[in-house]
PDB file of C-alpha atoms in Angstrom:
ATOM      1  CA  UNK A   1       0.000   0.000   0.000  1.00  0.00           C
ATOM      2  CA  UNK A   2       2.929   2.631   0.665  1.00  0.00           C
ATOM      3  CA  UNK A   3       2.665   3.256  -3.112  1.00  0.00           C
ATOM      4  CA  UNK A   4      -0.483   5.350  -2.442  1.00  0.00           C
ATOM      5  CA  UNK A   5       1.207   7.431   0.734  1.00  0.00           C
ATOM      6  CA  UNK A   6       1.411  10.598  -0.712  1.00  0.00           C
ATOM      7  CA  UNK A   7      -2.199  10.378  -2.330  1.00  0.00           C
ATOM      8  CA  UNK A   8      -3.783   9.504   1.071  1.00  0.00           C
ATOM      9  CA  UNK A   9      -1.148  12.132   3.035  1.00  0.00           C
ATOM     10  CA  UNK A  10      -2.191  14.684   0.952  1.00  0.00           C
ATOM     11  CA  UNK A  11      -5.678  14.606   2.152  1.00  0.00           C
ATOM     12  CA  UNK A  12      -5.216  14.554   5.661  1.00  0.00           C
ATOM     13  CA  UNK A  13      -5.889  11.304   6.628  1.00  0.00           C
ATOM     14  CA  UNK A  14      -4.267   8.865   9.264  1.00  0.00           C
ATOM     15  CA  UNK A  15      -2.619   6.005   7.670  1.00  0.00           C
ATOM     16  CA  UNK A  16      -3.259   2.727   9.768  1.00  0.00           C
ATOM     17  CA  UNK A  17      -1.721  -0.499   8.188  1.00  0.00           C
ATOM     18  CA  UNK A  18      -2.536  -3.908   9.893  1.00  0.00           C
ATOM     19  CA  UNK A  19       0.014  -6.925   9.554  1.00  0.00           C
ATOM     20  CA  UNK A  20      -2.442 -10.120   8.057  1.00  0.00           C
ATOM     21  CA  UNK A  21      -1.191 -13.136   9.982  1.00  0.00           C
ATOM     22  CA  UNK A  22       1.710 -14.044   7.372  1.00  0.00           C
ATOM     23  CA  UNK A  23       3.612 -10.640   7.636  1.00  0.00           C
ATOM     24  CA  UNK A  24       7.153 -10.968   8.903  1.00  0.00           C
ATOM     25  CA  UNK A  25       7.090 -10.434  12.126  1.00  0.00           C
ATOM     26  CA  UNK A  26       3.512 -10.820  12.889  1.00  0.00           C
ATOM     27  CA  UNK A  27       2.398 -12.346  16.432  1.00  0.00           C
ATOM     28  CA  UNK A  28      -0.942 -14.235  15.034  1.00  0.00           C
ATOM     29  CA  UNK A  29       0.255 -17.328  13.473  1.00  0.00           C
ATOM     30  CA  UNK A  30      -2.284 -19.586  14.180  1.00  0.00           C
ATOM     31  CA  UNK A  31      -4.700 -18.217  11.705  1.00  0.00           C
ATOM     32  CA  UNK A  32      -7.047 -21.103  10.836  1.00  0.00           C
ATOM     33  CA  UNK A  33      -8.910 -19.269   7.972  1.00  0.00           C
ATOM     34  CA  UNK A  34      -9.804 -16.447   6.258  1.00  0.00           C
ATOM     35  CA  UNK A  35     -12.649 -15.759   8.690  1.00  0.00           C
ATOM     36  CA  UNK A  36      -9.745 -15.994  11.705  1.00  0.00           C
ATOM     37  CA  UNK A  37      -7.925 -13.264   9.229  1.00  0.00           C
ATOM     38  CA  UNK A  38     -10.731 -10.609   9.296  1.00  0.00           C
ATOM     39  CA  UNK A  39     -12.225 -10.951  12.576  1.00  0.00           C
ATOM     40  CA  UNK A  40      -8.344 -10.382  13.585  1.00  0.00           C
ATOM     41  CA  UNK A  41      -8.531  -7.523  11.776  1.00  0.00           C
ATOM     42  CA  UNK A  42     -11.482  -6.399  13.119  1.00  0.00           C
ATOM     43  CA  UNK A  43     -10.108  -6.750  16.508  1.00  0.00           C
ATOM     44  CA  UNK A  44      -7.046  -4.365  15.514  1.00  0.00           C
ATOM     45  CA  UNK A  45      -9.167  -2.001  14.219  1.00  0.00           C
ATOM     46  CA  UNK A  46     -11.773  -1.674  17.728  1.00  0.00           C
ATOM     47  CA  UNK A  47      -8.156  -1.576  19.709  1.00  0.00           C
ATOM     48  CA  UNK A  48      -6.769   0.908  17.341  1.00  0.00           C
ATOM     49  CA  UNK A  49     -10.151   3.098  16.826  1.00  0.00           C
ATOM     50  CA  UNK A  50     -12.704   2.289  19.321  1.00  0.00           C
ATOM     51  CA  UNK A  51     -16.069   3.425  18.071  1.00  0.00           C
ATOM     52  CA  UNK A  52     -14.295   6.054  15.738  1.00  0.00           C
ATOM     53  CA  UNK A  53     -15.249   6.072  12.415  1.00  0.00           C
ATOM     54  CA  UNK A  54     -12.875   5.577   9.751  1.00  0.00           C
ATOM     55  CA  UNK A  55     -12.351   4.719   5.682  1.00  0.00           C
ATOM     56  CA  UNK A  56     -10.656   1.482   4.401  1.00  0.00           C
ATOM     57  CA  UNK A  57      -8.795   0.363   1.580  1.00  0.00           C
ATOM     58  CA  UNK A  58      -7.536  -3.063   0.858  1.00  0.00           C
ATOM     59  CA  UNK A  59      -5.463  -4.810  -2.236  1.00  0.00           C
ATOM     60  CA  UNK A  60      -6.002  -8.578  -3.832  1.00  0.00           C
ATOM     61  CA  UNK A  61      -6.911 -10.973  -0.731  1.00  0.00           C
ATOM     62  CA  UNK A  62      -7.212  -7.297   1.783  1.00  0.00           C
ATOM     63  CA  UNK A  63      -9.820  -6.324  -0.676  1.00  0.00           C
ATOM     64  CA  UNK A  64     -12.068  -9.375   0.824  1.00  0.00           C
ATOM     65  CA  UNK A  65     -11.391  -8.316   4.343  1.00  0.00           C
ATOM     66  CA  UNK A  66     -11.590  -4.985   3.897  1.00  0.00           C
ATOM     67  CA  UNK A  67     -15.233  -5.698   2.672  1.00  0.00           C
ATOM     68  CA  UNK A  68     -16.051  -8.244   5.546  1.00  0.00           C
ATOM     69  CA  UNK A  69     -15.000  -5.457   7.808  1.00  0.00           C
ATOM     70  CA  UNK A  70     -17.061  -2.636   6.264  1.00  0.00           C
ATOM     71  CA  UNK A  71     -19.957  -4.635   6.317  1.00  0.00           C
ATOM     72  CA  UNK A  72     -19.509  -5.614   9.793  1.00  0.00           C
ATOM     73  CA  UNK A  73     -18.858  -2.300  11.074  1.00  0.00           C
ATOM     74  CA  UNK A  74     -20.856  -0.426   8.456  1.00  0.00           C
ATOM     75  CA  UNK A  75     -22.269   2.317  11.253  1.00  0.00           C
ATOM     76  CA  UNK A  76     -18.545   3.152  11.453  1.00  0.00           C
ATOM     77  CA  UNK A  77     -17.647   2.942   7.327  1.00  0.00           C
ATOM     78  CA  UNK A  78     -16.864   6.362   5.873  1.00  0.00           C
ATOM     79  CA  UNK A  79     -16.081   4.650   2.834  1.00  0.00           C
ATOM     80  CA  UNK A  80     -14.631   1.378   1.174  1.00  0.00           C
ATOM     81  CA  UNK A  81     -11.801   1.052  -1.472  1.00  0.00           C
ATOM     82  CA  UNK A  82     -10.457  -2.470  -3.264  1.00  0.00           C
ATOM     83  CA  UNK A  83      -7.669  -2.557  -5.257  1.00  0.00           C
ATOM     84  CA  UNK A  84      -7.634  -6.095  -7.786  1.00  0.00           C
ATOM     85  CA  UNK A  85      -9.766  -7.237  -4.235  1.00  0.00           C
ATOM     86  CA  UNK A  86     -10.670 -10.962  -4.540  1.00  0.00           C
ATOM     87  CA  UNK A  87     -14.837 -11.191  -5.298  1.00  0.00           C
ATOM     88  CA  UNK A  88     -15.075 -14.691  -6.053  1.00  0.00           C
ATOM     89  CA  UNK A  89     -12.536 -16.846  -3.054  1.00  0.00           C
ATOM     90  CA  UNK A  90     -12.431 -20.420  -5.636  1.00  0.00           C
ATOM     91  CA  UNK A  91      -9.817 -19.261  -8.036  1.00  0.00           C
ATOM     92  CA  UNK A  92     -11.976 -22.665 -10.621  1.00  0.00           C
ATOM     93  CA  UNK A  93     -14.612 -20.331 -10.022  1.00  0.00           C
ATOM     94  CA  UNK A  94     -13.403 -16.810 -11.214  1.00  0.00           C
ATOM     95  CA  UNK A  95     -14.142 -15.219 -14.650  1.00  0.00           C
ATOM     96  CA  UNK A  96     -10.404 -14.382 -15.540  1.00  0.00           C
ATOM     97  CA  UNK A  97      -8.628 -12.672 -18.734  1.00  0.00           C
ATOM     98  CA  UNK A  98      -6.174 -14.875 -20.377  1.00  0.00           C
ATOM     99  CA  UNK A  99      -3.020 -14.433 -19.202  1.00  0.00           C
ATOM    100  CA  UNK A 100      -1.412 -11.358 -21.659  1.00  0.00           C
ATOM    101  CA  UNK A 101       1.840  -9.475 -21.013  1.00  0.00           C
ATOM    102  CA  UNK A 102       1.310  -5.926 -23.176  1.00  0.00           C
ATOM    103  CA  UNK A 103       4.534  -4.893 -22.535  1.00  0.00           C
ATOM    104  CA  UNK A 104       7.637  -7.458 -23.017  1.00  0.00           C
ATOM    105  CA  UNK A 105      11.011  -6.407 -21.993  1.00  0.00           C
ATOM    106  CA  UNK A 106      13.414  -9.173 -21.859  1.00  0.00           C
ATOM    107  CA  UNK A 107      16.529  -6.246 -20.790  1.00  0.00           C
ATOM    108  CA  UNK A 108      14.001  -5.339 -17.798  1.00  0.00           C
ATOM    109  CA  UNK A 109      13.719  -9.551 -16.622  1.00  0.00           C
ATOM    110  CA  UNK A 110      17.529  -9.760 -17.169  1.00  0.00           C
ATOM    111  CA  UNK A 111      17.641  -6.761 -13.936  1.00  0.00           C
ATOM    112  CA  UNK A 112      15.414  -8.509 -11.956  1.00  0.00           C
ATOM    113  CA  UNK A 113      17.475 -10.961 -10.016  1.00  0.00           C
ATOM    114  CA  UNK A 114      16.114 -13.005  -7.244  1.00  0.00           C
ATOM    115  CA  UNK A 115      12.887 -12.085  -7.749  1.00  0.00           C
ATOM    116  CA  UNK A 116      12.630 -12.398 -11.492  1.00  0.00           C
ATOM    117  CA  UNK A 117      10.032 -15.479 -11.081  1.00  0.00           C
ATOM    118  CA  UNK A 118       7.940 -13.457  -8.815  1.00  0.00           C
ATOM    119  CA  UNK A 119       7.768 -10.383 -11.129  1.00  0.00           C
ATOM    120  CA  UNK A 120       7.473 -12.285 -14.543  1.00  0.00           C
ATOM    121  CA  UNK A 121       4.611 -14.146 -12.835  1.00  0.00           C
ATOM    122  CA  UNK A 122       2.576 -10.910 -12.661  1.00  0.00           C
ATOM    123  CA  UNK A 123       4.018  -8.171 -14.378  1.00  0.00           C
ATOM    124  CA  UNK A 124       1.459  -7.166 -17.265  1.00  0.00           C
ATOM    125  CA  UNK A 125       3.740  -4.643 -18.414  1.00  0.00           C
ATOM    126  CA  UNK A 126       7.453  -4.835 -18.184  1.00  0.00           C
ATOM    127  CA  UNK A 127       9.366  -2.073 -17.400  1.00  0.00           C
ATOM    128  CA  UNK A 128      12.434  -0.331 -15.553  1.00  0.00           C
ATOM    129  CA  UNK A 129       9.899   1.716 -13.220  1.00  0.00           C
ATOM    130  CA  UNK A 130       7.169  -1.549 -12.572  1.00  0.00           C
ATOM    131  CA  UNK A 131      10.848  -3.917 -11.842  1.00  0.00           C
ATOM    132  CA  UNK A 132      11.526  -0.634  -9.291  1.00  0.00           C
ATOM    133  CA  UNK A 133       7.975  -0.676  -8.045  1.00  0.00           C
ATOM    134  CA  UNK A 134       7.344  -4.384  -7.180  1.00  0.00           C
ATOM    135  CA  UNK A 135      11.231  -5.096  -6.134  1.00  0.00           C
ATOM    136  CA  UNK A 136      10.628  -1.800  -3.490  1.00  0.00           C
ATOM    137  CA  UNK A 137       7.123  -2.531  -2.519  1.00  0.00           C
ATOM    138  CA  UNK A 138       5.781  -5.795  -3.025  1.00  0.00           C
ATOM    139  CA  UNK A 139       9.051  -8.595  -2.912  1.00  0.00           C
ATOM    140  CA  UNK A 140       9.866  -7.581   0.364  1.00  0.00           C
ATOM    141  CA  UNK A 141       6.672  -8.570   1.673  1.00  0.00           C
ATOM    142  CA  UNK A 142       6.730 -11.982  -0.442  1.00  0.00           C
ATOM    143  CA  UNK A 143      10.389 -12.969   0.982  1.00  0.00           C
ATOM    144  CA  UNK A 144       9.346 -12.482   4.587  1.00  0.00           C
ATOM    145  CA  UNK A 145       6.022 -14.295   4.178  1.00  0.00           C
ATOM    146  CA  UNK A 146       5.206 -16.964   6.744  1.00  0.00           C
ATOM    147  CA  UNK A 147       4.955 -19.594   4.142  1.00  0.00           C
ATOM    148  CA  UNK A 148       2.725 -22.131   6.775  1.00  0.00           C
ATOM    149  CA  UNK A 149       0.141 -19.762   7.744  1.00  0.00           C
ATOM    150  CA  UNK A 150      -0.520 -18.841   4.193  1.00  0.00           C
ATOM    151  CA  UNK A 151      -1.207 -22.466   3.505  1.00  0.00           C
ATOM    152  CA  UNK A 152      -3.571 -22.325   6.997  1.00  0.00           C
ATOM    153  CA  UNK A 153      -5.239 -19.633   5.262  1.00  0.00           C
ATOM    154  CA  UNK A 154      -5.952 -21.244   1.454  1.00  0.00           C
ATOM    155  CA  UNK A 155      -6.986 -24.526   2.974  1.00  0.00           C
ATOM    156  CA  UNK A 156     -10.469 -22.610   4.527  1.00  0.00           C
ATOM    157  CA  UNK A 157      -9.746 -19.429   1.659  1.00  0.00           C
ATOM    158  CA  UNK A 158     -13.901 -18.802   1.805  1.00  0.00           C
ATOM    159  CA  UNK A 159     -15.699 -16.352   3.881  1.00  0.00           C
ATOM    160  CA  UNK A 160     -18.333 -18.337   6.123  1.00  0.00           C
ATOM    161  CA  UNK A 161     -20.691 -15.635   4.605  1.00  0.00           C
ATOM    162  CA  UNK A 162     -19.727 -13.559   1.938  1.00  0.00           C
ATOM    163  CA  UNK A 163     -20.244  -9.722   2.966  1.00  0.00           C
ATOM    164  CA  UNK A 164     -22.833  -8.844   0.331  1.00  0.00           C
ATOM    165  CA  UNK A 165     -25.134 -11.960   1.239  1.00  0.00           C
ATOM    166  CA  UNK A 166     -24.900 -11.633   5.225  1.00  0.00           C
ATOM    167  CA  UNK A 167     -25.990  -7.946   5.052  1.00  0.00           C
ATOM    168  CA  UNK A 168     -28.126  -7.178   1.678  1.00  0.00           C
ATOM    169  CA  UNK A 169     -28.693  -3.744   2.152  1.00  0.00           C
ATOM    170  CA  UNK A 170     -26.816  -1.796   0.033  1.00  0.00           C
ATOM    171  CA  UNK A 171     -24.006   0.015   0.740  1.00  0.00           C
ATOM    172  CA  UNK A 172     -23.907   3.165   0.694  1.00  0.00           C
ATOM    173  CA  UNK A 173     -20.900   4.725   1.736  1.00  0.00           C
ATOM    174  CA  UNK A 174     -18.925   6.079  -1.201  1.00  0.00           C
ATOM    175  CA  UNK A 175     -16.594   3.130  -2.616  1.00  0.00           C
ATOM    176  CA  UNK A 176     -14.174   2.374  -4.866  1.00  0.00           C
ATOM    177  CA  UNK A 177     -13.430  -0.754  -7.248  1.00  0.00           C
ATOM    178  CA  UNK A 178     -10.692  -0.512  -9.164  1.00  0.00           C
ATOM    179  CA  UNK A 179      -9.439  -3.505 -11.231  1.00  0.00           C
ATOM    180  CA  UNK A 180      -6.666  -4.504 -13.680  1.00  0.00           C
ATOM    181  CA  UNK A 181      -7.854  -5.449 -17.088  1.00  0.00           C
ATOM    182  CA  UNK A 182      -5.212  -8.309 -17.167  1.00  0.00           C
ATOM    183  CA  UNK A 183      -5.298  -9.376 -13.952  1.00  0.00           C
ATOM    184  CA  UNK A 184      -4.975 -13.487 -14.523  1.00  0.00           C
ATOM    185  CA  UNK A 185      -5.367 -13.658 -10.636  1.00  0.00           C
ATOM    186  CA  UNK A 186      -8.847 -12.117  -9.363  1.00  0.00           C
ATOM    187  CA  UNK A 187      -9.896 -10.467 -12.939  1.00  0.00           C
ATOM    188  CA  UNK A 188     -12.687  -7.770 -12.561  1.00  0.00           C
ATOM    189  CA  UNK A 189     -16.003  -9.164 -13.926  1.00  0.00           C
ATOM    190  CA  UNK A 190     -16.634 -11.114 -10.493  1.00  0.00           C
ATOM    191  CA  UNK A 191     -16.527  -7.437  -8.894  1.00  0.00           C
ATOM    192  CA  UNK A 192     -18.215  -5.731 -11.552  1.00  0.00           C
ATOM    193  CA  UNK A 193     -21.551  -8.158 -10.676  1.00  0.00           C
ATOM    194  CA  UNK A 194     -22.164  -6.578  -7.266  1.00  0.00           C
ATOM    195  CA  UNK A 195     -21.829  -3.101  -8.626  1.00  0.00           C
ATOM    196  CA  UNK A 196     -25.515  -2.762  -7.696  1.00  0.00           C
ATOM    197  CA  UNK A 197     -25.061  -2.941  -3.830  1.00  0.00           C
ATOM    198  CA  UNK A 198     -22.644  -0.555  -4.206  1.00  0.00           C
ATOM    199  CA  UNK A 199     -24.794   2.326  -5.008  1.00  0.00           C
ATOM    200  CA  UNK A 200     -22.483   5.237  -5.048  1.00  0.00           C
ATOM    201  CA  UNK A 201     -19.392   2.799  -6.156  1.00  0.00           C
ATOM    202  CA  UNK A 202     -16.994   4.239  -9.044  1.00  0.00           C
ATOM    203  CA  UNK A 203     -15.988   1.122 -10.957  1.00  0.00           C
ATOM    204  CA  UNK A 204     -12.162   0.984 -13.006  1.00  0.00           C
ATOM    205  CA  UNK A 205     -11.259  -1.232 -15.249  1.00  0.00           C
ATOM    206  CA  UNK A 206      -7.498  -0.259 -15.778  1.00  0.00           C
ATOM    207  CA  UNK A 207      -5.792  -0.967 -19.584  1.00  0.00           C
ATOM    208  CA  UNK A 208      -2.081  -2.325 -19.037  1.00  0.00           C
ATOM    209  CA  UNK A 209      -2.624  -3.532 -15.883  1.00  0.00           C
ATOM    210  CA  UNK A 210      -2.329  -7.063 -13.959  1.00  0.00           C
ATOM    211  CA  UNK A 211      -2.939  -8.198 -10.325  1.00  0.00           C
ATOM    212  CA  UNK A 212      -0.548  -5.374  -9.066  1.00  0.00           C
ATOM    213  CA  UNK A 213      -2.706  -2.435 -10.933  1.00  0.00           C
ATOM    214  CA  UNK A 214      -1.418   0.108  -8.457  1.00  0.00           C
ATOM    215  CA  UNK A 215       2.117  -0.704  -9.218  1.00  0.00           C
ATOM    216  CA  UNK A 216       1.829  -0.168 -12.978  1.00  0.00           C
ATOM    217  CA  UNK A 217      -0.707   2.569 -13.824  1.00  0.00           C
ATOM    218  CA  UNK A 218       0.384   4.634 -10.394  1.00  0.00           C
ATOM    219  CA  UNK A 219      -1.001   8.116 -11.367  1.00  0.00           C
ATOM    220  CA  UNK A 220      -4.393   6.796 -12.348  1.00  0.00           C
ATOM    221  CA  UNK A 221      -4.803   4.902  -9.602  1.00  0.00           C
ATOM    222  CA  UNK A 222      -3.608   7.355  -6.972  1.00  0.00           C
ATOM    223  CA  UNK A 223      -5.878  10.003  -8.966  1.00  0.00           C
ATOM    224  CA  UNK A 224      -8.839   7.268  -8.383  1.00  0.00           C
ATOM    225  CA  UNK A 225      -8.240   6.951  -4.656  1.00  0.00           C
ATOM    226  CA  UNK A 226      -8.098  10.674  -4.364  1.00  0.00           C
ATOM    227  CA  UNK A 227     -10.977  11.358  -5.899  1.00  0.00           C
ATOM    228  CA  UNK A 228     -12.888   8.942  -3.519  1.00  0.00           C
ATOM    229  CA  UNK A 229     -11.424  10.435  -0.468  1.00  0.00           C
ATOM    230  CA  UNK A 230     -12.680  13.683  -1.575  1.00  0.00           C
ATOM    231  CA  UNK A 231     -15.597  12.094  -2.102  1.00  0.00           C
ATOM    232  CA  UNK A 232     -15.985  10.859   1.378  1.00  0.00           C
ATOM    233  CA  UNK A 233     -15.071  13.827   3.127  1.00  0.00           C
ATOM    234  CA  UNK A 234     -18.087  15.796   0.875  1.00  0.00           C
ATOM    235  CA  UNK A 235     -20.568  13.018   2.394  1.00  0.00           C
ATOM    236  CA  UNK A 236     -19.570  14.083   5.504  1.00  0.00           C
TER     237      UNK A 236
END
């Protein structure tokens, strides 16, 4: 998420980041499910805010908590973003793009180094400044990964309930969906189906972008996140 610092700074709004289970470092490693994940996160965020009210954003598999959690607290929701979230949990069960790189660079995989397989993997569009992105913001995170709690988490990957079903009513909070439109991992058209319970919900669908859309259309995306912050604070 540190990507999309100075977009959120430059509104004025407290940055809280919670640690899922597999972080390096984190204490919670006996996370049995997905459900464990977000009623941990849940927990964080009554110890960290109380009964303030607040705005959340989450990217790929923090997109589905961040939606569990803003329909559990949604008296407290100033507003919901997902970035490439994951709509549909049974990867068999997604609507996905075939995979497509629009941008090939063999020069830019020869700089990679260690984590060449990682960034091949997703990288939609190869590049000096998307090898600089991911290797600064999003390898670190994969190296420290506590490999066994991630495979806790995929063996129960399902919500009990997902958020849309266990509270109908539509949401109304001003939300963001933004997707990548070669993203081989979540895809978009599982998100684009609930677009009706999201009744004041700008939908994305980013060109030359993969699972890590905020990584390789940056200004767009940080222009979409500050528009629905300014959107928020005008509902308030």
């Amino acid at each position: 998420m540190l990507p999309l610092e100075d977009a959120i700074s430059g509104c004025g709004w407290q940055r809280i980041y919670i640690d899922l289970p597999w972080a390096e470092g984190s204490a919670d490693t006996n996370a049995s499910g997905t459900t464990h994940v977000a009623e941990g996160a849940l927990d964080d965020i009554r110890e960290q805010l109380g009964d303030r009210p607040f705005a959340l954003i989450g990217n790929s598999f923090g997109g589905m908590i961040a939606r569990y959690v803003a329909h559990e607290r949604r008296g407290q929701i100033l507003g919901l973003a997902t970035l490439a979230g994951v709509y549909e949990p049974a990867h068999q069960a997604r609507s996905l793009p075939r995979r497509q790189v629009v941008l090939e660079d063999p020069a830019v995989l020869a700089l990679a180094g260690q984590g060449r397989a990682d960034y091949e993997e997703m990288a939609v569009v190869q590049s000096e400044a998307t090898l600089e992105a991911f290797t600064r913001y999003a390898l670190p995170g994969l190296c420290g990964a506590n490999q066994s709690v991630l495979e806790q988490v995929a063996s129960e990957y399902a919500l009990a309930v997902e958020p849309e079903v266990a509270h109908p009513a539509r949401f109304e909070a001003p939300s963001l969906h933004l997707f990548g439109r070669q993203d081989h991992v979540t895809g978009y058209e599982d998100g684009w189906k609930l677009r009706d319970h999201y009744v004041r919900g700008t939908y994305a669908v980013l060109d030359a972008a993969g699972h890590n859309a905020h990584l390789e259309r940056p200004d767009l995306t940080a222009a979409l996140v500050k528009d629905w912050l300014a959107r928020i604070s005008t509902a308030l």
